[in-house]
Amino acid sequence: MKALKFMKIDYIKTKQQVMFIPVFLLLIAAIMIAPDSDVPNYSAVVPFCYMIFMMTIFSATPFGSCRKEETGFLQLLPATTWDRVAGRFLYGVSLMSIAIVFGIAAVEIYRILGFEMNAMDIPLCMIVLAVGILIMTAEYIFFYLFGENTSQNLLGIVRTVPGMCFFFVTANLSKEIKKDSEKMFQIMQVVGEHLKTIGWVSIAVAVAALIAASVFCAKVTDKKDC
């Protein structure tokens, strides 16, 4: 599949950031082990959030490294617009898959260190993943609509602000749940019984949005290339 070759090109352009992922995981573990760490006040969702947060930023890196001459070269390759766009989306999906693997590893480290986990953690991680996919999808739509050669300052804002808002809101919500579990239990009781369903529905919606966005971006790019 030609899209996989374009995904490989994106990995070649961003190989330095991919090598940083294991370092980031070790950093999370170090923060949790630190004696003065506030991590015990959080749930196991937090380390998973770290990984998804990082990938929402890294997934848009190929747009920032794109040059006009490079774009022209890629258009000369024996492939369709759909192949190029699908390759970029596969790059983002693969990074989210890496986030899932390392996020699960971080959660396991969290559990081994003796921190408590509850039944809501897994559904919440699924919701976090769905939100991360939706943020990545929105970023991709923005860049394909307004061009890959947008100002670097604007690229930086679009890449970081949504992910940071997502991370801090999720982390603080997780902390509140851990701090006042009885009060939050009363609030969450209404949806608690259906939290797993909400998690699966969130993933389904995110995947559907990702597929629809890839088709939309391919059509937009095809019109621009004409």
GROMACS .gro file of C-alpha atoms in nm:
model
  226
    1MET     CA    1   0.000   0.000   0.000
    2LYS     CA    2   0.151   0.330  -0.113
    3ALA     CA    3   0.007   0.516   0.187
    4LEU     CA    4   0.243   0.316   0.411
    5LYS     CA    5   0.540   0.448   0.215
    6PHE     CA    6   0.426   0.806   0.274
    7MET     CA    7   0.385   0.723   0.642
    8LYS     CA    8   0.744   0.597   0.638
    9ILE     CA    9   0.856   0.928   0.484
   10ASP     CA   10   0.693   1.113   0.775
   11TYR     CA   11   0.875   0.888   1.020
   12ILE     CA   12   1.206   0.961   0.849
   13LYS     CA   13   1.139   1.335   0.882
   14THR     CA   14   1.045   1.304   1.250
   15LYS     CA   15   1.277   1.025   1.367
   16GLN     CA   16   1.426   1.241   1.644
   17GLN     CA   17   1.092   1.286   1.818
   18VAL     CA   18   1.013   0.911   1.792
   19MET     CA   19   1.341   0.832   1.969
   20PHE     CA   20   1.233   1.066   2.249
   21ILE     CA   21   0.921   0.861   2.337
   22PRO     CA   22   1.095   0.603   2.566
   23VAL     CA   23   1.274   0.891   2.741
   24PHE     CA   24   0.938   1.053   2.805
   25LEU     CA   25   0.807   0.729   2.958
   26LEU     CA   26   1.108   0.710   3.192
   27LEU     CA   27   1.043   1.072   3.290
   28ILE     CA   28   0.686   0.985   3.386
   29ALA     CA   29   0.812   0.695   3.598
   30ALA     CA   30   1.068   0.923   3.767
   31ILE     CA   31   0.799   1.180   3.850
   32MET     CA   32   0.583   0.911   4.009
   33ILE     CA   33   0.870   0.770   4.213
   34ALA     CA   34   0.984   1.113   4.341
   35PRO     CA   35   0.923   1.147   4.719
   36ASP     CA   36   0.758   1.490   4.683
   37SER     CA   37   0.544   1.384   4.389
   38ASP     CA   38   0.174   1.475   4.387
   39VAL     CA   39   0.096   1.174   4.170
   40PRO     CA   40  -0.066   0.976   4.455
   41ASN     CA   41  -0.340   1.242   4.449
   42TYR     CA   42  -0.418   1.147   4.090
   43SER     CA   43  -0.563   0.834   3.937
   44ALA     CA   44  -0.391   0.596   3.697
   45VAL     CA   45  -0.547   0.792   3.411
   46VAL     CA   46  -0.279   1.061   3.449
   47PRO     CA   47   0.020   0.866   3.304
   48PHE     CA   48  -0.201   0.761   3.013
   49CYS     CA   49  -0.293   1.128   2.962
   50TYR     CA   50   0.076   1.216   2.947
   51MET     CA   51   0.128   0.984   2.650
   52ILE     CA   52  -0.183   1.093   2.460
   53PHE     CA   53  -0.098   1.459   2.528
   54MET     CA   54   0.251   1.411   2.385
   55MET     CA   55   0.119   1.240   2.073
   56THR     CA   56  -0.137   1.512   2.000
   57ILE     CA   57   0.161   1.748   1.973
   58PHE     CA   58   0.397   1.515   1.787
   59SER     CA   59   0.136   1.396   1.536
   60ALA     CA   60   0.131   1.736   1.364
   61THR     CA   61   0.511   1.767   1.337
   62PRO     CA   62   0.528   1.661   0.966
   63PHE     CA   63   0.321   1.966   0.875
   64GLY     CA   64   0.575   2.196   1.035
   65SER     CA   65   0.867   2.030   0.857
   66CYS     CA   66   0.704   2.055   0.515
   67ARG     CA   67   0.876   2.269   0.248
   68LYS     CA   68   0.733   2.389  -0.082
   69GLU     CA   69   1.001   2.215  -0.288
   70GLU     CA   70   0.947   1.895  -0.092
   71THR     CA   71   0.571   1.912  -0.151
   72GLY     CA   72   0.634   1.947  -0.524
   73PHE     CA   73   0.860   1.642  -0.521
   74LEU     CA   74   0.601   1.431  -0.338
   75GLN     CA   75   0.339   1.529  -0.594
   76LEU     CA   76   0.562   1.391  -0.870
   77LEU     CA   77   0.575   1.047  -0.711
   78PRO     CA   78   0.357   0.775  -0.870
   79ALA     CA   79   0.079   0.799  -0.613
   80THR     CA   80  -0.260   0.960  -0.572
   81THR     CA   81  -0.359   1.244  -0.343
   82TRP     CA   82  -0.544   0.990  -0.132
   83ASP     CA   83  -0.220   0.792  -0.085
   84ARG     CA   84  -0.038   1.101   0.044
   85VAL     CA   85  -0.318   1.209   0.277
   86ALA     CA   86  -0.384   0.854   0.400
   87GLY     CA   87  -0.013   0.817   0.475
   88ARG     CA   88  -0.021   1.129   0.691
   89PHE     CA   89  -0.329   1.006   0.879
   90LEU     CA   90  -0.168   0.663   0.923
   91TYR     CA   91   0.130   0.840   1.075
   92GLY     CA   92  -0.100   1.002   1.331
   93VAL     CA   93  -0.283   0.676   1.400
   94SER     CA   94   0.045   0.490   1.447
   95LEU     CA   95   0.161   0.750   1.700
   96MET     CA   96  -0.166   0.710   1.890
   97SER     CA   97  -0.107   0.332   1.885
   98ILE     CA   98   0.237   0.389   2.034
   99ALA     CA   99   0.076   0.613   2.295
  100ILE     CA  100  -0.163   0.330   2.388
  101VAL     CA  101   0.122   0.081   2.431
  102PHE     CA  102   0.342   0.314   2.636
  103GLY     CA  103   0.038   0.452   2.820
  104ILE     CA  104  -0.058   0.102   2.931
  105ALA     CA  105   0.303   0.042   3.036
  106ALA     CA  106   0.294   0.364   3.240
  107VAL     CA  107  -0.031   0.257   3.406
  108GLU     CA  108   0.128  -0.078   3.493
  109ILE     CA  109   0.425   0.103   3.647
  110TYR     CA  110   0.176   0.313   3.840
  111ARG     CA  111   0.006  -0.004   3.969
  112ILE     CA  112   0.335  -0.181   4.054
  113LEU     CA  113   0.443   0.121   4.257
  114GLY     CA  114   0.141   0.059   4.478
  115PHE     CA  115  -0.096   0.333   4.366
  116GLU     CA  116  -0.463   0.246   4.372
  117MET     CA  117  -0.671   0.187   4.062
  118ASN     CA  118  -1.048   0.180   4.032
  119ALA     CA  119  -1.307   0.048   3.789
  120MET     CA  120  -1.344   0.388   3.620
  121ASP     CA  121  -0.980   0.410   3.508
  122ILE     CA  122  -1.007   0.197   3.192
  123PRO     CA  123  -1.325   0.365   3.056
  124LEU     CA  124  -1.174   0.706   3.136
  125CYS     CA  125  -0.858   0.609   2.946
  126MET     CA  126  -1.077   0.517   2.649
  127ILE     CA  127  -1.248   0.857   2.665
  128VAL     CA  128  -0.909   1.028   2.692
  129LEU     CA  129  -0.789   0.837   2.385
  130ALA     CA  130  -1.103   0.937   2.193
  131VAL     CA  131  -1.053   1.305   2.280
  132GLY     CA  132  -0.688   1.280   2.175
  133ILE     CA  133  -0.787   1.132   1.837
  134LEU     CA  134  -1.046   1.408   1.787
  135ILE     CA  135  -0.788   1.677   1.868
  136MET     CA  136  -0.542   1.523   1.622
  137THR     CA  137  -0.817   1.503   1.359
  138ALA     CA  138  -0.909   1.869   1.408
  139GLU     CA  139  -0.542   1.968   1.374
  140TYR     CA  140  -0.508   1.774   1.049
  141ILE     CA  141  -0.822   1.933   0.904
  142PHE     CA  142  -0.689   2.278   0.995
  143PHE     CA  143  -0.352   2.222   0.829
  144TYR     CA  144  -0.499   2.071   0.513
  145LEU     CA  145  -0.750   2.357   0.483
  146PHE     CA  146  -0.509   2.643   0.548
  147GLY     CA  147  -0.192   2.494   0.404
  148GLU     CA  148   0.110   2.305   0.527
  149ASN     CA  149   0.338   2.607   0.486
  150THR     CA  150   0.159   2.823   0.740
  151SER     CA  151   0.358   3.049   0.976
  152GLN     CA  152   0.569   2.847   1.221
  153ASN     CA  153   0.429   3.049   1.513
  154LEU     CA  154   0.074   2.957   1.412
  155LEU     CA  155   0.178   2.596   1.364
  156GLY     CA  156   0.317   2.589   1.717
  157ILE     CA  157  -0.002   2.733   1.865
  158VAL     CA  158  -0.229   2.489   1.683
  159ARG     CA  159  -0.011   2.195   1.783
  160THR     CA  160   0.026   2.275   2.152
  161VAL     CA  161  -0.274   2.472   2.283
  162PRO     CA  162  -0.549   2.209   2.223
  163GLY     CA  163  -0.334   1.930   2.367
  164MET     CA  164  -0.235   2.135   2.673
  165CYS     CA  165  -0.598   2.230   2.745
  166PHE     CA  166  -0.699   1.865   2.708
  167PHE     CA  167  -0.421   1.743   2.938
  168PHE     CA  168  -0.466   1.994   3.220
  169VAL     CA  169  -0.845   1.965   3.225
  170THR     CA  170  -0.825   1.584   3.231
  171ALA     CA  171  -0.549   1.577   3.494
  172ASN     CA  172  -0.729   1.819   3.725
  173LEU     CA  173  -1.056   1.633   3.685
  174SER     CA  174  -0.875   1.312   3.770
  175LYS     CA  175  -0.726   1.477   4.079
  176GLU     CA  176  -1.066   1.598   4.198
  177ILE     CA  177  -1.209   1.249   4.160
  178LYS     CA  178  -0.925   1.112   4.372
  179LYS     CA  179  -0.942   1.386   4.639
  180ASP     CA  180  -1.317   1.385   4.705
  181SER     CA  181  -1.420   1.043   4.587
  182GLU     CA  182  -1.750   1.036   4.778
  183LYS     CA  183  -1.875   1.364   4.634
  184MET     CA  184  -1.754   1.279   4.286
  185PHE     CA  185  -1.906   0.933   4.320
  186GLN     CA  186  -2.248   1.092   4.369
  187ILE     CA  187  -2.196   1.305   4.059
  188MET     CA  188  -2.061   1.017   3.854
  189GLN     CA  189  -2.319   0.766   3.975
  190VAL     CA  190  -2.564   0.877   3.709
  191VAL     CA  191  -2.324   0.790   3.428
  192GLY     CA  192  -2.109   0.542   3.620
  193GLU     CA  193  -2.311   0.239   3.521
  194HIS     CA  194  -2.282   0.335   3.156
  195LEU     CA  195  -1.921   0.456   3.163
  196LYS     CA  196  -1.791   0.157   2.968
  197THR     CA  197  -2.054   0.216   2.701
  198ILE     CA  198  -1.962   0.584   2.689
  199GLY     CA  199  -1.598   0.484   2.647
  200TRP     CA  200  -1.670   0.252   2.353
  201VAL     CA  201  -1.906   0.504   2.192
  202SER     CA  202  -1.640   0.774   2.229
  203ILE     CA  203  -1.384   0.555   2.052
  204ALA     CA  204  -1.633   0.472   1.774
  205VAL     CA  205  -1.717   0.841   1.721
  206ALA     CA  206  -1.347   0.936   1.717
  207VAL     CA  207  -1.260   0.665   1.463
  208ALA     CA  208  -1.556   0.760   1.242
  209ALA     CA  209  -1.451   1.127   1.258
  210LEU     CA  210  -1.093   1.030   1.170
  211ILE     CA  211  -1.202   0.833   0.863
  212ALA     CA  212  -1.441   1.107   0.748
  213ALA     CA  213  -1.170   1.371   0.798
  214SER     CA  214  -0.918   1.173   0.592
  215VAL     CA  215  -1.163   1.154   0.300
  216PHE     CA  216  -1.248   1.524   0.335
  217CYS     CA  217  -0.881   1.628   0.349
  218ALA     CA  218  -0.801   1.416   0.044
  219LYS     CA  219  -1.074   1.593  -0.155
  220VAL     CA  220  -0.959   1.935  -0.037
  221THR     CA  221  -0.595   1.860  -0.123
  222ASP     CA  222  -0.691   1.716  -0.461
  223LYS     CA  223  -0.869   2.040  -0.552
  224LYS     CA  224  -0.567   2.247  -0.444
  225ASP     CA  225  -0.331   2.036  -0.651
  226CYS     CA  226  -0.540   2.078  -0.967
   0.00000   0.00000   0.00000
